[in-house]
Amino acid sequence: MSSSSAYLLHLLLLLLFNVPSTITCCYTSIFSFGDSITDTGNLNFMYLPANPDCLVPPYGETYFQHPNGRCSNGRLVIDFIAEYLGLPYVKPYMGFKNGVVGRENMKHGVNFAVAGATALKSDFFEQKGFDADASSNYSITVQLGWFKDILPSICNSPSTLAGCKEVFQSSFFIVGPIGGNDFGYPLSGKIPLEEFKTYSSLIISTITSVIRDLLDLDAVTVLVPGSFPFGCNPSILTIYETKDEEKYDQGGCLKWINEFFEHFNEMLQTEINRLRELYPHANIIYADYFNSVLQFYRSPQQFGFGENVIKVCCGSGGTYNYNETAMCGSSGVISCDDPSKYVGWDGYHLTEAAYRWIAKGILHGQYTTPKFSASCIKSVTSADFNKNPMK
Ligand SMILES: *[C@@H]1O[C@H](CO)[C@@H](O)[C@H](O)[C@H]1NC(C)=O
Ligand SMILES: *[C@@H]1O[C@H](CO)[C@@H](O)[C@H](O)[C@H]1NC(C)=O
């Protein structure tokens, strides 16, 4: 049997039986957009002295041993995806821009996500009367602009974008999660739910227009994570804490908040389905972060989390070990002994342990539509096989 037919047989087996495999996957680079859930260091280059969140110990303590711009104790979902694909951690755009990271690294991808980023532009929040901080200046549309600016370098073709098609066929795009910070404004201000229902459709149309722009630039595979169950988020739980037990589900999460974000995710998936019809050759993968994370609170033992799963690891007192005036990173606030027993790291962001489980849910396909492995093969099939099916 020739090596190419052995390869074909291997792919066929994978398709038919979904046999786990060590096959080196087809992606050679990752391009990502989003907020602090995905930022691997852009924040390092653009933080405001008044707002050093995530850039002080104990951030980064578990894996990198020092703060590095990631808003967690260690690796993020995107880091685990990179590891799985055999790629280096995705370098932050601002590192390239500031000349700290060499341009030769661009061939493995670029991360445009910035902690604090919103989906909607800052003027939207200003018009609503919110005190929008500078981070909403790095909205996902601004990030897309950065990506377009450096296309000639990414595609290795100074004058035309001719090289992009080839590069993007083997690229893995991640758009999101995004929107958590948009909702942060009204949620922290305790604005009635009705008033920010209008946000959802605006945020979703912003996300879909970013995806469309990428697909128009010949992107093939785009992972779109949905919203987290913010009703389990300790900062939200603290703001809306109530003695009314009816308001909580069995995992201790606020039902009405989670119902809102479940609906948001349904709307997002409807729009993703529409995009799949418009771009039948694209591979748009929805990642269900909502149900993935909800399970952590419902069956913590199954994931190795401890009994106090609703409390955060790095915080200072209160029902959820979260105190807005003494947050993780403030002096005197210490982290827990074993972060792997916790889902929440600082009240907003999750621990490396939680991000690892979310990544597993994506890569092993339980929480993606369509399944991740199948989608990977699809892009090999269309990119390489149709060109030269039986060499
Ligand atoms: C956002 O950027 C614009 C243009 O660069 C600037 O004028 C504005 O002050 C920035 N907004 C914030 C909140 O920093
Ligand atoms: C939160 O932190 C502030 C400042 O350290 C403190 O005064 C307050 O009592 C704390 N609240 C709780 C619930 O621990």
GROMACS .gro file of N, CA and C in nm, residues 132-192:
model
  183
  132ALA      N    1  -1.763   5.424   3.005
  132ALA     CA    2  -1.687   5.323   2.930
  132ALA      C    3  -1.538   5.347   2.947
  133ASP      N    4  -1.465   5.246   2.991
  133ASP     CA    5  -1.321   5.266   3.003
  133ASP      C    6  -1.253   5.235   2.869
  134ALA      N    7  -1.124   5.258   2.865
  134ALA     CA    8  -1.053   5.249   2.738
  134ALA      C    9  -1.063   5.110   2.675
  135SER      N   10  -1.090   5.009   2.758
  135SER     CA   11  -1.088   4.873   2.702
  135SER      C   12  -1.197   4.853   2.596
  136SER      N   13  -1.305   4.932   2.604
  136SER     CA   14  -1.405   4.915   2.499
  136SER      C   15  -1.357   4.978   2.369
  137ASN      N   16  -1.240   5.039   2.372
  137ASN     CA   17  -1.179   5.087   2.248
  137ASN      C   18  -1.115   4.973   2.170
  138TYR      N   19  -1.108   4.856   2.230
  138TYR     CA   20  -1.046   4.742   2.162
  138TYR      C   21  -1.153   4.642   2.127
  139SER      N   22  -1.266   4.693   2.082
  139SER     CA   23  -1.379   4.606   2.050
  139SER      C   24  -1.337   4.507   1.941
  140ILE      N   25  -1.418   4.405   1.924
  140ILE     CA   26  -1.383   4.299   1.830
  140ILE      C   27  -1.371   4.352   1.686
  141THR      N   28  -1.445   4.457   1.656
  141THR     CA   29  -1.435   4.516   1.523
  141THR      C   30  -1.300   4.587   1.506
  142VAL      N   31  -1.253   4.651   1.613
  142VAL     CA   32  -1.120   4.713   1.610
  142VAL      C   33  -1.014   4.603   1.590
  143GLN      N   34  -1.031   4.492   1.660
  143GLN     CA   35  -0.937   4.379   1.647
  143GLN      C   36  -0.935   4.326   1.503
  144LEU      N   37  -1.052   4.320   1.441
  144LEU     CA   38  -1.058   4.274   1.301
  144LEU      C   39  -0.980   4.371   1.212
  145GLY      N   40  -0.988   4.500   1.243
  145GLY     CA   41  -0.912   4.600   1.168
  145GLY      C   42  -0.762   4.575   1.179
  146TRP      N   43  -0.714   4.540   1.299
  146TRP     CA   44  -0.572   4.509   1.317
  146TRP      C   45  -0.531   4.391   1.228
  147PHE      N   46  -0.619   4.291   1.228
  147PHE     CA   47  -0.593   4.172   1.146
  147PHE      C   48  -0.580   4.210   1.000
  148LYS      N   49  -0.674   4.291   0.951
  148LYS     CA   50  -0.670   4.331   0.809
  148LYS      C   51  -0.544   4.412   0.778
  149ASP      N   52  -0.502   4.495   0.874
  149ASP     CA   53  -0.381   4.577   0.854
  149ASP      C   54  -0.258   4.492   0.828
  150ILE      N   55  -0.250   4.376   0.894
  150ILE     CA   56  -0.126   4.299   0.880
  150ILE      C   57  -0.140   4.180   0.786
  151LEU      N   58  -0.251   4.177   0.708
  151LEU     CA   59  -0.267   4.067   0.613
  151LEU      C   60  -0.147   4.048   0.520
  152PRO      N   61  -0.089   4.155   0.466
  152PRO     CA   62   0.026   4.133   0.378
  152PRO      C   63   0.138   4.054   0.446
  153SER      N   64   0.162   4.081   0.576
  153SER     CA   65   0.266   4.004   0.647
  153SER      C   66   0.222   3.861   0.671
  154ILE      N   67   0.095   3.844   0.713
  154ILE     CA   68   0.045   3.709   0.742
  154ILE      C   69   0.048   3.624   0.616
  155CYS      N   70   0.005   3.682   0.506
  155CYS     CA   71  -0.010   3.605   0.382
  155CYS      C   72   0.117   3.604   0.299
  156ASN      N   73   0.218   3.672   0.350
  156ASN     CA   74   0.348   3.670   0.285
  156ASN      C   75   0.341   3.718   0.141
  157SER      N   76   0.258   3.818   0.118
  157SER     CA   77   0.250   3.873  -0.018
  157SER      C   78   0.230   4.024  -0.005
  158PRO      N   79   0.337   4.098  -0.021
  158PRO     CA   80   0.337   4.240   0.012
  158PRO      C   81   0.231   4.323  -0.060
  159SER      N   82   0.203   4.293  -0.185
  159SER     CA   83   0.112   4.382  -0.257
  159SER      C   84  -0.030   4.326  -0.268
  160THR      N   85  -0.043   4.198  -0.292
  160THR     CA   86  -0.177   4.141  -0.307
  160THR      C   87  -0.205   4.047  -0.191
  161LEU      N   88  -0.327   4.000  -0.185
  161LEU     CA   89  -0.363   3.905  -0.079
  161LEU      C   90  -0.367   3.763  -0.135
  162ALA      N   91  -0.291   3.744  -0.243
  162ALA     CA   92  -0.296   3.617  -0.314
  162ALA      C   93  -0.262   3.498  -0.224
  163GLY      N   94  -0.167   3.522  -0.131
  163GLY     CA   95  -0.123   3.410  -0.048
  163GLY      C   96  -0.222   3.374   0.062
  164CYS      N   97  -0.322   3.459   0.085
  164CYS     CA   98  -0.410   3.438   0.200
  164CYS      C   99  -0.490   3.310   0.192
  165LYS      N  100  -0.541   3.280   0.074
  165LYS     CA  101  -0.629   3.165   0.060
  165LYS      C  102  -0.560   3.039   0.111
  166GLU      N  103  -0.436   3.024   0.067
  166GLU     CA  104  -0.361   2.904   0.107
  166GLU      C  105  -0.336   2.902   0.258
  167VAL      N  106  -0.297   3.018   0.311
  167VAL     CA  107  -0.270   3.026   0.455
  167VAL      C  108  -0.396   2.997   0.535
  168PHE      N  109  -0.508   3.058   0.493
  168PHE     CA  110  -0.630   3.049   0.574
  168PHE      C  111  -0.699   2.914   0.566
  169GLN      N  112  -0.674   2.840   0.457
  169GLN     CA  113  -0.734   2.707   0.449
  169GLN      C  114  -0.684   2.617   0.561
  170SER      N  115  -0.563   2.641   0.604
  170SER     CA  116  -0.510   2.557   0.711
  170SER      C  117  -0.500   2.634   0.842
  171SER      N  118  -0.580   2.740   0.853
  171SER     CA  119  -0.581   2.819   0.977
  171SER      C  120  -0.706   2.788   1.058
  172PHE      N  121  -0.688   2.797   1.188
  172PHE     CA  122  -0.799   2.776   1.281
  172PHE      C  123  -0.834   2.913   1.339
  173PHE      N  124  -0.954   2.962   1.309
  173PHE     CA  125  -0.996   3.093   1.359
  173PHE      C  126  -1.084   3.076   1.483
  174ILE      N  127  -1.061   3.161   1.581
  174ILE     CA  128  -1.143   3.160   1.701
  174ILE      C  129  -1.204   3.299   1.718
  175VAL      N  130  -1.336   3.306   1.714
  175VAL     CA  131  -1.404   3.436   1.730
  175VAL      C  132  -1.488   3.431   1.858
  176GLY      N  133  -1.430   3.481   1.965
  176GLY     CA  134  -1.501   3.484   2.092
  176GLY      C  135  -1.435   3.391   2.195
  177PRO      N  136  -1.494   3.377   2.315
  177PRO     CA  137  -1.620   3.443   2.348
  177PRO      C  138  -1.602   3.595   2.358
  178ILE      N  139  -1.709   3.665   2.325
  178ILE     CA  140  -1.710   3.811   2.334
  178ILE      C  141  -1.851   3.853   2.372
  179GLY      N  142  -1.861   3.959   2.449
  179GLY     CA  143  -1.993   4.006   2.491
  179GLY      C  144  -2.005   4.011   2.643
  180GLY      N  145  -1.922   3.933   2.713
  180GLY     CA  146  -1.926   3.933   2.859
  180GLY      C  147  -1.904   4.072   2.917
  181ASN      N  148  -1.812   4.147   2.857
  181ASN     CA  149  -1.786   4.282   2.907
  181ASN      C  150  -1.898   4.379   2.870
  182ASP      N  151  -1.961   4.357   2.754
  182ASP     CA  152  -2.074   4.441   2.716
  182ASP      C  153  -2.184   4.430   2.822
  183PHE      N  154  -2.211   4.307   2.864
  183PHE     CA  155  -2.315   4.286   2.964
  183PHE      C  156  -2.268   4.327   3.104
  184GLY      N  157  -2.137   4.334   3.120
  184GLY     CA  158  -2.083   4.375   3.248
  184GLY      C  159  -2.130   4.514   3.289
  185TYR      N  160  -2.142   4.604   3.191
  185TYR     CA  161  -2.186   4.740   3.225
  185TYR      C  162  -2.325   4.740   3.287
  186PRO      N  163  -2.426   4.688   3.215
  186PRO     CA  164  -2.560   4.691   3.276
  186PRO      C  165  -2.572   4.601   3.399
  187LEU      N  166  -2.504   4.486   3.398
  187LEU     CA  167  -2.519   4.394   3.512
  187LEU      C  168  -2.462   4.456   3.639
  188SER      N  169  -2.347   4.523   3.627
  188SER     CA  170  -2.287   4.579   3.748
  188SER      C  171  -2.366   4.701   3.795
  189GLY      N  172  -2.438   4.763   3.703
  189GLY     CA  173  -2.519   4.877   3.741
  189GLY      C  174  -2.660   4.838   3.783
  190LYS      N  175  -2.687   4.707   3.787
  190LYS     CA  176  -2.819   4.656   3.826
  190LYS      C  177  -2.932   4.719   3.745
  191ILE      N  178  -2.912   4.726   3.617
  191ILE     CA  179  -3.018   4.777   3.530
  191ILE      C  180  -3.117   4.665   3.503
  192PRO      N  181  -3.248   4.696   3.498
  192PRO     CA  182  -3.346   4.589   3.475
  192PRO      C  183  -3.316   4.512   3.347
   0.00000   0.00000   0.00000
